[in-house]
Amino acid sequence: RSPPHPSPKHNIMTTSLRRTDILSLIHLRSDGRRPHEIRHMSCHLGALPSTTACGSALPTSACSGSALVSMGLTQVLCVVRGPSDAGRRTEELPDRATLEVTMRTSPFSPPGDRRVTNPTSDRRLIEQSHLLQTALSASILLHLYPKSKISVTVMVLADDGGRLEAAINAATLALIDAGIPLKDMVCACSAGRWSAGGSDEIVVDLNRREIQAANGTGGGGNEGGGTSDTIYLPVAAMPQRGTVVLAQCESRLSGGAEAFGEVLEAAMGGCQMVMEVMAAAVRERGAGLWKAKEGNADVVLEDW
């Protein structure tokens, strides 16, 4: 009996590909999204009861309206108090209400950083509070409440990029929940030109990894950081009116006004998609309140 022939050895070529490399080959971003696709967004109006006092980090009096917004892994809670008396005569305005905006971050919100930031001294929080106030002032009908004050407090619970856009969306929904009249919903979304896998394309709703790559701080898909063609543009708009109320670009535009216009158009498309999600949440909240008025609401008791 002849011995069995040895089976031929096959040369198996093994390659080590990262997940980001595989996604770039099929023209997807680092989190699996398409270039013009926003992150998963969820909105919840009336996140806090209006009859109870808010936490110590939020205003101590009863909340007039609240909203919890999640955009991807970024989560923001907003509380609105007022309109109420200004308290001080120096804070009163004879023809309109005073809008007070405070933005805070929880110690566990940024990944890898557990420092407690002071909203009155942190430069970035002060800047974003001012931008949030500018965006909301363009929509709130402040002239209906002279000599009064409206307080908006935003708490960032989780930060995976785009906390300013999430804060604007949460503040808009909280104002609607408080019954404060608006010209239109202020919706915010970011856009940018980001090089991934050698291709230069415009993406919508950037996460933390993409923002760091666009700003040249590393951590993105391109290990060398941002280039002169990378753009990061947060935009807040009133889509039904076609009005841009906020657009902040800290990048150097090598393509001039044409490159800026392309990124702005993509951001406006993202704001339109955000508005559809927010409008659905408002309709759901209104339907729930109508059922409660008719006595057909479902009461859920939870153990705390």
Short mmCIF file of N, CA, C and O in Angstrom, two decimals, residues 91-214:
data_model
loop_
_atom_site.label_atom_id
_atom_site.label_comp_id
_atom_site.label_asym_id
_atom_site.label_seq_id
_atom_site.Cartn_x
_atom_site.Cartn_y
_atom_site.Cartn_z
N GLU A 91 -31.59 94.54 35.38
CA GLU A 91 -31.74 93.48 34.38
C GLU A 91 -32.98 93.67 33.51
O GLU A 91 -33.16 92.95 32.53
N GLU A 92 -33.83 94.63 33.84
CA GLU A 92 -35.07 94.84 33.09
C GLU A 92 -34.80 95.64 31.82
O GLU A 92 -33.97 96.54 31.79
N LEU A 93 -35.55 95.29 30.79
CA LEU A 93 -35.56 96.04 29.54
C LEU A 93 -37.00 96.48 29.28
O LEU A 93 -37.92 95.68 29.36
N PRO A 94 -37.21 97.76 28.97
CA PRO A 94 -38.59 98.26 28.88
C PRO A 94 -39.38 97.72 27.70
O PRO A 94 -40.61 97.70 27.73
N ASP A 95 -38.70 97.29 26.64
CA ASP A 95 -39.40 96.90 25.42
C ASP A 95 -39.35 95.40 25.12
O ASP A 95 -40.03 94.94 24.20
N ARG A 96 -38.59 94.64 25.85
CA ARG A 96 -38.49 93.20 25.57
C ARG A 96 -37.98 92.47 26.81
O ARG A 96 -37.57 93.10 27.80
N ALA A 97 -38.02 91.16 26.73
CA ALA A 97 -37.55 90.33 27.84
C ALA A 97 -36.04 90.14 27.75
O ALA A 97 -35.43 90.26 26.68
N THR A 98 -35.44 89.83 28.88
CA THR A 98 -34.02 89.53 28.95
C THR A 98 -33.82 88.02 28.85
O THR A 98 -34.46 87.26 29.57
N LEU A 99 -32.96 87.62 27.95
CA LEU A 99 -32.67 86.19 27.76
C LEU A 99 -31.35 85.86 28.43
O LEU A 99 -30.31 86.40 28.07
N GLU A 100 -31.40 84.99 29.42
CA GLU A 100 -30.21 84.56 30.16
C GLU A 100 -29.91 83.11 29.82
O GLU A 100 -30.74 82.23 30.02
N VAL A 101 -28.73 82.87 29.29
CA VAL A 101 -28.34 81.53 28.83
C VAL A 101 -27.09 81.09 29.58
O VAL A 101 -26.11 81.84 29.65
N THR A 102 -27.13 79.90 30.13
CA THR A 102 -26.00 79.31 30.84
C THR A 102 -25.78 77.91 30.31
O THR A 102 -26.72 77.12 30.23
N MET A 103 -24.54 77.60 29.98
CA MET A 103 -24.20 76.27 29.47
C MET A 103 -23.20 75.64 30.43
O MET A 103 -22.17 76.24 30.77
N ARG A 104 -23.50 74.42 30.86
CA ARG A 104 -22.65 73.70 31.80
C ARG A 104 -22.31 72.33 31.23
O ARG A 104 -23.02 71.82 30.34
N THR A 105 -21.26 71.74 31.75
CA THR A 105 -20.88 70.38 31.38
C THR A 105 -20.74 69.55 32.64
O THR A 105 -20.21 70.01 33.66
N SER A 106 -21.20 68.34 32.57
CA SER A 106 -21.03 67.42 33.69
C SER A 106 -19.60 66.91 33.73
O SER A 106 -18.92 66.86 32.69
N PRO A 107 -19.09 66.52 34.90
CA PRO A 107 -17.69 66.05 34.97
C PRO A 107 -17.42 64.80 34.14
O PRO A 107 -16.29 64.57 33.73
N PHE A 108 -18.45 64.00 33.88
CA PHE A 108 -18.26 62.76 33.13
C PHE A 108 -18.60 62.90 31.65
O PHE A 108 -18.59 61.91 30.93
N SER A 109 -18.92 64.12 31.18
CA SER A 109 -19.33 64.26 29.77
C SER A 109 -18.19 64.10 28.78
O SER A 109 -18.32 63.35 27.81
N PRO A 110 -17.03 64.76 28.95
CA PRO A 110 -15.97 64.55 27.96
C PRO A 110 -15.22 63.27 28.23
O PRO A 110 -14.92 62.95 29.39
N PRO A 111 -14.90 62.49 27.21
CA PRO A 111 -14.16 61.24 27.44
C PRO A 111 -12.73 61.51 27.86
O PRO A 111 -12.02 62.31 27.26
N GLY A 112 -12.30 60.84 28.93
CA GLY A 112 -10.93 60.96 29.38
C GLY A 112 -10.61 62.20 30.18
O GLY A 112 -9.48 62.42 30.56
N ASP A 113 -11.61 63.05 30.46
CA ASP A 113 -11.36 64.28 31.20
C ASP A 113 -12.43 64.40 32.28
O ASP A 113 -13.61 64.50 32.00
N ARG A 114 -12.01 64.39 33.53
CA ARG A 114 -12.94 64.42 34.66
C ARG A 114 -12.87 65.74 35.42
O ARG A 114 -13.29 65.82 36.56
N ARG A 115 -12.36 66.77 34.80
CA ARG A 115 -12.27 68.05 35.48
C ARG A 115 -13.63 68.74 35.51
O ARG A 115 -14.40 68.65 34.57
N VAL A 116 -13.89 69.42 36.61
CA VAL A 116 -15.13 70.18 36.75
C VAL A 116 -14.88 71.59 36.21
O VAL A 116 -14.00 72.31 36.70
N THR A 117 -15.63 71.97 35.17
CA THR A 117 -15.45 73.28 34.55
C THR A 117 -16.43 74.28 35.15
O THR A 117 -17.59 73.95 35.42
N ASN A 118 -15.97 75.48 35.32
CA ASN A 118 -16.78 76.56 35.85
C ASN A 118 -17.38 77.33 34.68
O ASN A 118 -16.64 77.89 33.86
N PRO A 119 -18.71 77.39 34.55
CA PRO A 119 -19.29 78.09 33.40
C PRO A 119 -19.05 79.58 33.39
O PRO A 119 -19.21 80.23 32.36
N THR A 120 -18.66 80.16 34.53
CA THR A 120 -18.41 81.60 34.58
C THR A 120 -16.97 81.97 34.24
O THR A 120 -16.68 83.14 34.04
N SER A 121 -16.09 80.97 34.18
CA SER A 121 -14.69 81.27 33.89
C SER A 121 -14.13 80.47 32.71
O SER A 121 -13.11 80.87 32.15
N ASP A 122 -14.77 79.37 32.33
CA ASP A 122 -14.28 78.58 31.21
C ASP A 122 -14.54 79.34 29.92
O ASP A 122 -15.69 79.70 29.60
N ARG A 123 -13.50 79.58 29.15
CA ARG A 123 -13.62 80.40 27.94
C ARG A 123 -14.51 79.75 26.90
O ARG A 123 -15.33 80.41 26.26
N ARG A 124 -14.39 78.43 26.72
CA ARG A 124 -15.17 77.76 25.70
C ARG A 124 -16.65 77.74 26.05
O ARG A 124 -17.51 77.94 25.19
N LEU A 125 -16.97 77.53 27.32
CA LEU A 125 -18.37 77.52 27.73
C LEU A 125 -18.99 78.92 27.61
O LEU A 125 -20.16 79.05 27.23
N ILE A 126 -18.22 79.94 27.95
CA ILE A 126 -18.74 81.31 27.82
C ILE A 126 -19.02 81.63 26.36
O ILE A 126 -20.05 82.23 26.02
N GLU A 127 -18.12 81.22 25.48
CA GLU A 127 -18.31 81.48 24.05
C GLU A 127 -19.53 80.75 23.51
O GLU A 127 -20.35 81.33 22.78
N GLN A 128 -19.69 79.48 23.88
CA GLN A 128 -20.83 78.72 23.38
C GLN A 128 -22.13 79.21 23.99
O GLN A 128 -23.18 79.14 23.34
N SER A 129 -22.11 79.70 25.22
CA SER A 129 -23.32 80.29 25.82
C SER A 129 -23.74 81.54 25.05
O SER A 129 -24.94 81.77 24.81
N HIS A 130 -22.75 82.34 24.64
CA HIS A 130 -23.06 83.54 23.86
C HIS A 130 -23.61 83.17 22.48
O HIS A 130 -24.56 83.79 22.00
N LEU A 131 -23.04 82.14 21.84
CA LEU A 131 -23.55 81.71 20.54
C LEU A 131 -24.96 81.14 20.66
O LEU A 131 -25.81 81.39 19.79
N LEU A 132 -25.22 80.41 21.73
CA LEU A 132 -26.55 79.88 21.96
C LEU A 132 -27.56 80.99 22.18
O LEU A 132 -28.69 80.95 21.68
N GLN A 133 -27.17 82.02 22.92
CA GLN A 133 -28.05 83.16 23.15
C GLN A 133 -28.34 83.90 21.85
O GLN A 133 -29.47 84.32 21.59
N THR A 134 -27.33 84.04 21.00
CA THR A 134 -27.52 84.71 19.71
C THR A 134 -28.50 83.94 18.83
O THR A 134 -29.37 84.53 18.17
N ALA A 135 -28.36 82.62 18.79
CA ALA A 135 -29.25 81.81 17.95
C ALA A 135 -30.68 81.84 18.45
O ALA A 135 -31.63 81.94 17.65
N LEU A 136 -30.89 81.78 19.76
CA LEU A 136 -32.24 81.77 20.30
C LEU A 136 -32.91 83.13 20.21
O LEU A 136 -34.13 83.23 20.02
N SER A 137 -32.12 84.19 20.35
CA SER A 137 -32.70 85.55 20.30
C SER A 137 -33.29 85.86 18.93
O SER A 137 -34.18 86.71 18.82
N ALA A 138 -32.81 85.19 17.90
CA ALA A 138 -33.33 85.43 16.56
C ALA A 138 -34.72 84.84 16.36
O ALA A 138 -35.41 85.20 15.40
N SER A 139 -35.14 83.94 17.24
CA SER A 139 -36.43 83.26 17.06
C SER A 139 -37.45 83.60 18.15
O SER A 139 -38.65 83.62 17.86
N ILE A 140 -37.01 83.86 19.37
CA ILE A 140 -37.96 84.12 20.46
C ILE A 140 -38.59 85.50 20.27
O ILE A 140 -37.90 86.48 19.97
N LEU A 141 -39.89 85.58 20.48
CA LEU A 141 -40.60 86.87 20.42
C LEU A 141 -40.47 87.55 21.78
O LEU A 141 -41.38 87.54 22.61
N LEU A 142 -39.30 88.14 22.01
CA LEU A 142 -39.01 88.73 23.31
C LEU A 142 -39.85 89.97 23.58
O LEU A 142 -40.05 90.33 24.75
N HIS A 143 -40.35 90.63 22.55
CA HIS A 143 -41.11 91.87 22.77
C HIS A 143 -42.47 91.61 23.42
O HIS A 143 -43.13 92.55 23.88
N LEU A 144 -42.90 90.36 23.48
CA LEU A 144 -44.17 90.04 24.13
C LEU A 144 -44.07 90.00 25.64
O LEU A 144 -45.10 89.96 26.33
N TYR A 145 -42.85 90.00 26.17
CA TYR A 145 -42.64 89.91 27.62
C TYR A 145 -41.70 91.02 28.08
O TYR A 145 -40.56 90.76 28.46
N PRO A 146 -42.14 92.27 28.06
CA PRO A 146 -41.25 93.35 28.53
C PRO A 146 -41.03 93.28 30.03
O PRO A 146 -41.88 92.79 30.79
N LYS A 147 -39.88 93.73 30.45
CA LYS A 147 -39.49 93.80 31.86
C LYS A 147 -39.53 92.44 32.55
O LYS A 147 -39.83 92.35 33.74
N SER A 148 -39.25 91.40 31.82
CA SER A 148 -39.22 90.06 32.39
C SER A 148 -37.93 89.35 31.98
O SER A 148 -37.12 89.90 31.23
N LYS A 149 -37.76 88.15 32.47
CA LYS A 149 -36.53 87.40 32.20
C LYS A 149 -36.87 85.96 31.86
O LYS A 149 -37.73 85.34 32.48
N ILE A 150 -36.17 85.42 30.87
CA ILE A 150 -36.28 84.02 30.47
C ILE A 150 -34.91 83.39 30.66
O ILE A 150 -33.93 83.84 30.07
N SER A 151 -34.85 82.37 31.48
CA SER A 151 -33.58 81.71 31.79
C SER A 151 -33.53 80.36 31.07
O SER A 151 -34.46 79.57 31.17
N VAL A 152 -32.44 80.13 30.38
CA VAL A 152 -32.21 78.87 29.67
C VAL A 152 -30.91 78.27 30.21
O VAL A 152 -29.85 78.90 30.14
N THR A 153 -30.99 77.07 30.76
CA THR A 153 -29.83 76.38 31.30
C THR A 153 -29.64 75.07 30.56
O THR A 153 -30.57 74.28 30.46
N VAL A 154 -28.44 74.84 30.06
CA VAL A 154 -28.12 73.65 29.28
C VAL A 154 -27.07 72.86 30.04
O VAL A 154 -26.05 73.42 30.47
N MET A 155 -27.32 71.57 30.20
CA MET A 155 -26.37 70.68 30.84
C MET A 155 -25.95 69.61 29.84
O MET A 155 -26.78 68.85 29.34
N VAL A 156 -24.66 69.56 29.53
CA VAL A 156 -24.12 68.56 28.61
C VAL A 156 -23.84 67.29 29.41
O VAL A 156 -22.96 67.28 30.27
N LEU A 157 -24.57 66.24 29.13
CA LEU A 157 -24.42 64.98 29.85
C LEU A 157 -23.37 64.07 29.21
O LEU A 157 -22.69 63.32 29.91
N ALA A 158 -23.26 64.10 27.90
CA ALA A 158 -22.27 63.30 27.18
C ALA A 158 -21.85 64.08 25.96
O ALA A 158 -22.69 64.67 25.26
N ASP A 159 -20.54 64.10 25.69
CA ASP A 159 -19.99 64.92 24.62
C ASP A 159 -19.18 64.04 23.68
O ASP A 159 -18.08 63.60 24.01
N ASP A 160 -19.75 63.78 22.51
CA ASP A 160 -19.03 63.08 21.45
C ASP A 160 -18.97 63.93 20.20
O ASP A 160 -19.00 63.43 19.08
N GLY A 161 -18.86 65.23 20.40
CA GLY A 161 -18.81 66.16 19.28
C GLY A 161 -20.17 66.75 18.98
O GLY A 161 -21.19 66.08 19.07
N GLY A 162 -20.17 68.04 18.61
CA GLY A 162 -21.42 68.70 18.26
C GLY A 162 -22.28 69.07 19.45
O GLY A 162 -23.51 69.05 19.35
N ARG A 163 -21.66 69.43 20.57
CA ARG A 163 -22.47 69.76 21.75
C ARG A 163 -23.19 71.10 21.57
O ARG A 163 -24.27 71.29 22.13
N LEU A 164 -22.63 72.02 20.80
CA LEU A 164 -23.31 73.29 20.56
C LEU A 164 -24.57 73.07 19.74
O LEU A 164 -25.63 73.64 20.04
N GLU A 165 -24.49 72.24 18.70
CA GLU A 165 -25.66 71.97 17.88
C GLU A 165 -26.73 71.24 18.70
O GLU A 165 -27.91 71.58 18.60
N ALA A 166 -26.33 70.28 19.51
CA ALA A 166 -27.30 69.58 20.36
C ALA A 166 -27.92 70.52 21.38
O ALA A 166 -29.11 70.41 21.70
N ALA A 167 -27.13 71.47 21.91
CA ALA A 167 -27.65 72.42 22.88
C ALA A 167 -28.69 73.35 22.24
O ALA A 167 -29.72 73.66 22.85
N ILE A 168 -28.44 73.78 21.01
CA ILE A 168 -29.41 74.65 20.32
C ILE A 168 -30.71 73.89 20.07
O ILE A 168 -31.81 74.43 20.28
N ASN A 169 -30.62 72.66 19.62
CA ASN A 169 -31.82 71.87 19.38
C ASN A 169 -32.59 71.60 20.67
O ASN A 169 -33.83 71.69 20.70
N ALA A 170 -31.87 71.28 21.75
CA ALA A 170 -32.54 71.03 23.03
C ALA A 170 -33.18 72.30 23.57
O ALA A 170 -34.29 72.25 24.13
N ALA A 171 -32.51 73.44 23.43
CA ALA A 171 -33.08 74.70 23.92
C ALA A 171 -34.34 75.07 23.15
O ALA A 171 -35.31 75.56 23.73
N THR A 172 -34.35 74.83 21.84
CA THR A 172 -35.56 75.12 21.06
C THR A 172 -36.73 74.28 21.52
O THR A 172 -37.85 74.78 21.70
N LEU A 173 -36.50 73.00 21.74
CA LEU A 173 -37.59 72.12 22.19
C LEU A 173 -38.04 72.47 23.61
O LEU A 173 -39.23 72.38 23.92
N ALA A 174 -37.10 72.86 24.47
CA ALA A 174 -37.48 73.25 25.82
C ALA A 174 -38.32 74.53 25.82
O ALA A 174 -39.26 74.67 26.61
N LEU A 175 -38.01 75.46 24.93
CA LEU A 175 -38.82 76.68 24.81
C LEU A 175 -40.22 76.35 24.31
O LEU A 175 -41.21 76.95 24.77
N ILE A 176 -40.31 75.43 23.37
CA ILE A 176 -41.64 75.00 22.89
C ILE A 176 -42.40 74.32 24.01
O ILE A 176 -43.61 74.55 24.19
N ASP A 177 -41.74 73.51 24.81
CA ASP A 177 -42.39 72.83 25.93
C ASP A 177 -42.85 73.83 26.99
O ASP A 177 -43.85 73.60 27.67
N ALA A 178 -42.12 74.95 27.12
CA ALA A 178 -42.51 75.98 28.08
C ALA A 178 -43.61 76.89 27.56
O ALA A 178 -44.12 77.73 28.31
N GLY A 179 -43.98 76.75 26.28
CA GLY A 179 -45.05 77.57 25.72
C GLY A 179 -44.62 78.96 25.33
O GLY A 179 -45.47 79.86 25.20
N ILE A 180 -43.34 79.19 25.12
CA ILE A 180 -42.84 80.50 24.72
C ILE A 180 -42.94 80.61 23.20
O ILE A 180 -42.43 79.74 22.48
N PRO A 181 -43.57 81.65 22.67
CA PRO A 181 -43.77 81.76 21.22
C PRO A 181 -42.46 82.00 20.49
O PRO A 181 -41.61 82.78 20.91
N LEU A 182 -42.32 81.32 19.34
CA LEU A 182 -41.13 81.43 18.50
C LEU A 182 -41.55 81.76 17.08
O LEU A 182 -42.65 81.40 16.64
N LYS A 183 -40.67 82.42 16.36
CA LYS A 183 -40.91 82.66 14.93
C LYS A 183 -40.84 81.35 14.15
O LYS A 183 -41.64 81.11 13.25
N ASP A 184 -39.87 80.54 14.48
CA ASP A 184 -39.66 79.26 13.82
C ASP A 184 -38.73 78.44 14.69
O ASP A 184 -38.03 78.98 15.56
N MET A 185 -38.72 77.15 14.48
CA MET A 185 -37.80 76.29 15.21
C MET A 185 -36.37 76.54 14.74
O MET A 185 -36.10 76.57 13.54
N VAL A 186 -35.47 76.71 15.69
CA VAL A 186 -34.06 76.88 15.38
C VAL A 186 -33.42 75.49 15.42
O VAL A 186 -33.36 74.85 16.47
N CYS A 187 -32.96 75.03 14.29
CA CYS A 187 -32.35 73.70 14.16
C CYS A 187 -30.88 73.87 13.82
O CYS A 187 -30.51 74.74 13.03
N ALA A 188 -30.04 73.06 14.42
CA ALA A 188 -28.60 73.19 14.25
C ALA A 188 -28.01 71.87 13.79
O ALA A 188 -28.43 70.79 14.22
N CYS A 189 -27.03 71.98 12.91
CA CYS A 189 -26.30 70.82 12.42
C CYS A 189 -24.97 71.33 11.87
O CYS A 189 -24.86 72.48 11.45
N SER A 190 -23.98 70.48 11.89
CA SER A 190 -22.66 70.87 11.40
C SER A 190 -22.37 70.17 10.08
O SER A 190 -22.98 69.15 9.74
N ALA A 191 -21.44 70.74 9.35
CA ALA A 191 -20.96 70.15 8.11
C ALA A 191 -19.48 70.46 7.99
O ALA A 191 -18.97 71.38 8.64
N GLY A 192 -18.80 69.70 7.18
CA GLY A 192 -17.37 69.92 7.03
C GLY A 192 -16.83 69.22 5.81
O GLY A 192 -17.45 68.29 5.28
N ARG A 193 -15.68 69.69 5.40
CA ARG A 193 -14.95 69.03 4.33
C ARG A 193 -13.79 68.30 4.97
O ARG A 193 -12.87 68.90 5.51
N TRP A 194 -13.85 67.00 4.93
CA TRP A 194 -12.91 66.17 5.68
C TRP A 194 -12.32 65.13 4.76
O TRP A 194 -13.03 64.45 4.03
N SER A 195 -11.00 65.01 4.77
CA SER A 195 -10.31 64.04 3.93
C SER A 195 -10.26 62.71 4.65
O SER A 195 -9.72 62.60 5.75
N ALA A 196 -10.83 61.69 4.04
CA ALA A 196 -10.85 60.34 4.61
C ALA A 196 -10.46 59.35 3.53
O ALA A 196 -11.10 59.25 2.50
N GLY A 197 -9.38 58.60 3.75
CA GLY A 197 -8.96 57.60 2.80
C GLY A 197 -8.50 58.17 1.48
O GLY A 197 -8.61 57.52 0.45
N GLY A 198 -7.99 59.40 1.49
CA GLY A 198 -7.50 60.01 0.28
C GLY A 198 -8.56 60.74 -0.52
O GLY A 198 -8.24 61.38 -1.52
N SER A 199 -9.84 60.63 -0.13
CA SER A 199 -10.92 61.31 -0.85
C SER A 199 -11.35 62.53 -0.06
O SER A 199 -11.49 62.48 1.15
N ASP A 200 -11.55 63.60 -0.77
CA ASP A 200 -11.96 64.86 -0.15
C ASP A 200 -13.44 65.06 -0.44
O ASP A 200 -13.83 65.31 -1.59
N GLU A 201 -14.29 64.96 0.59
CA GLU A 201 -15.71 65.07 0.39
C GLU A 201 -16.33 65.82 1.56
O GLU A 201 -15.72 65.99 2.62
N ILE A 202 -17.57 66.27 1.35
CA ILE A 202 -18.30 67.03 2.36
C ILE A 202 -19.14 66.06 3.18
O ILE A 202 -19.86 65.22 2.63
N VAL A 203 -19.04 66.17 4.49
CA VAL A 203 -19.79 65.30 5.40
C VAL A 203 -20.67 66.18 6.29
O VAL A 203 -20.42 67.37 6.47
N VAL A 204 -21.70 65.57 6.84
CA VAL A 204 -22.71 66.27 7.64
C VAL A 204 -22.72 65.68 9.04
O VAL A 204 -22.56 64.47 9.22
N ASP A 205 -22.92 66.54 10.04
CA ASP A 205 -23.05 66.14 11.44
C ASP A 205 -21.80 65.40 11.91
O ASP A 205 -21.82 64.19 12.16
N LEU A 206 -20.72 66.13 12.06
CA LEU A 206 -19.44 65.54 12.43
C LEU A 206 -19.45 65.11 13.89
O LEU A 206 -20.01 65.81 14.75
N ASN A 207 -18.82 63.98 14.18
CA ASN A 207 -18.64 63.54 15.55
C ASN A 207 -17.29 64.01 16.07
O ASN A 207 -16.56 64.74 15.40
N ARG A 208 -16.95 63.61 17.29
CA ARG A 208 -15.73 64.10 17.92
C ARG A 208 -14.48 63.69 17.12
O ARG A 208 -13.57 64.51 16.95
N ARG A 209 -14.46 62.49 16.62
CA ARG A 209 -13.29 62.01 15.88
C ARG A 209 -13.08 62.82 14.61
O ARG A 209 -11.96 63.20 14.28
N GLU A 210 -14.16 63.13 13.92
CA GLU A 210 -14.05 63.89 12.68
C GLU A 210 -13.74 65.36 12.94
O GLU A 210 -13.03 65.99 12.17
N ILE A 211 -14.27 65.90 14.04
CA ILE A 211 -13.96 67.29 14.38
C ILE A 211 -12.48 67.45 14.71
O ILE A 211 -11.83 68.42 14.31
N GLN A 212 -11.94 66.50 15.46
CA GLN A 212 -10.52 66.55 15.77
C GLN A 212 -9.67 66.43 14.51
O GLN A 212 -8.63 67.09 14.40
N ALA A 213 -10.09 65.61 13.56
CA ALA A 213 -9.35 65.49 12.31
C ALA A 213 -9.45 66.77 11.50
O ALA A 213 -8.47 67.21 10.87
N ALA A 214 -10.63 67.40 11.48
CA ALA A 214 -10.80 68.64 10.72
C ALA A 214 -10.02 69.79 11.33
O ALA A 214 -9.50 70.66 10.61
#
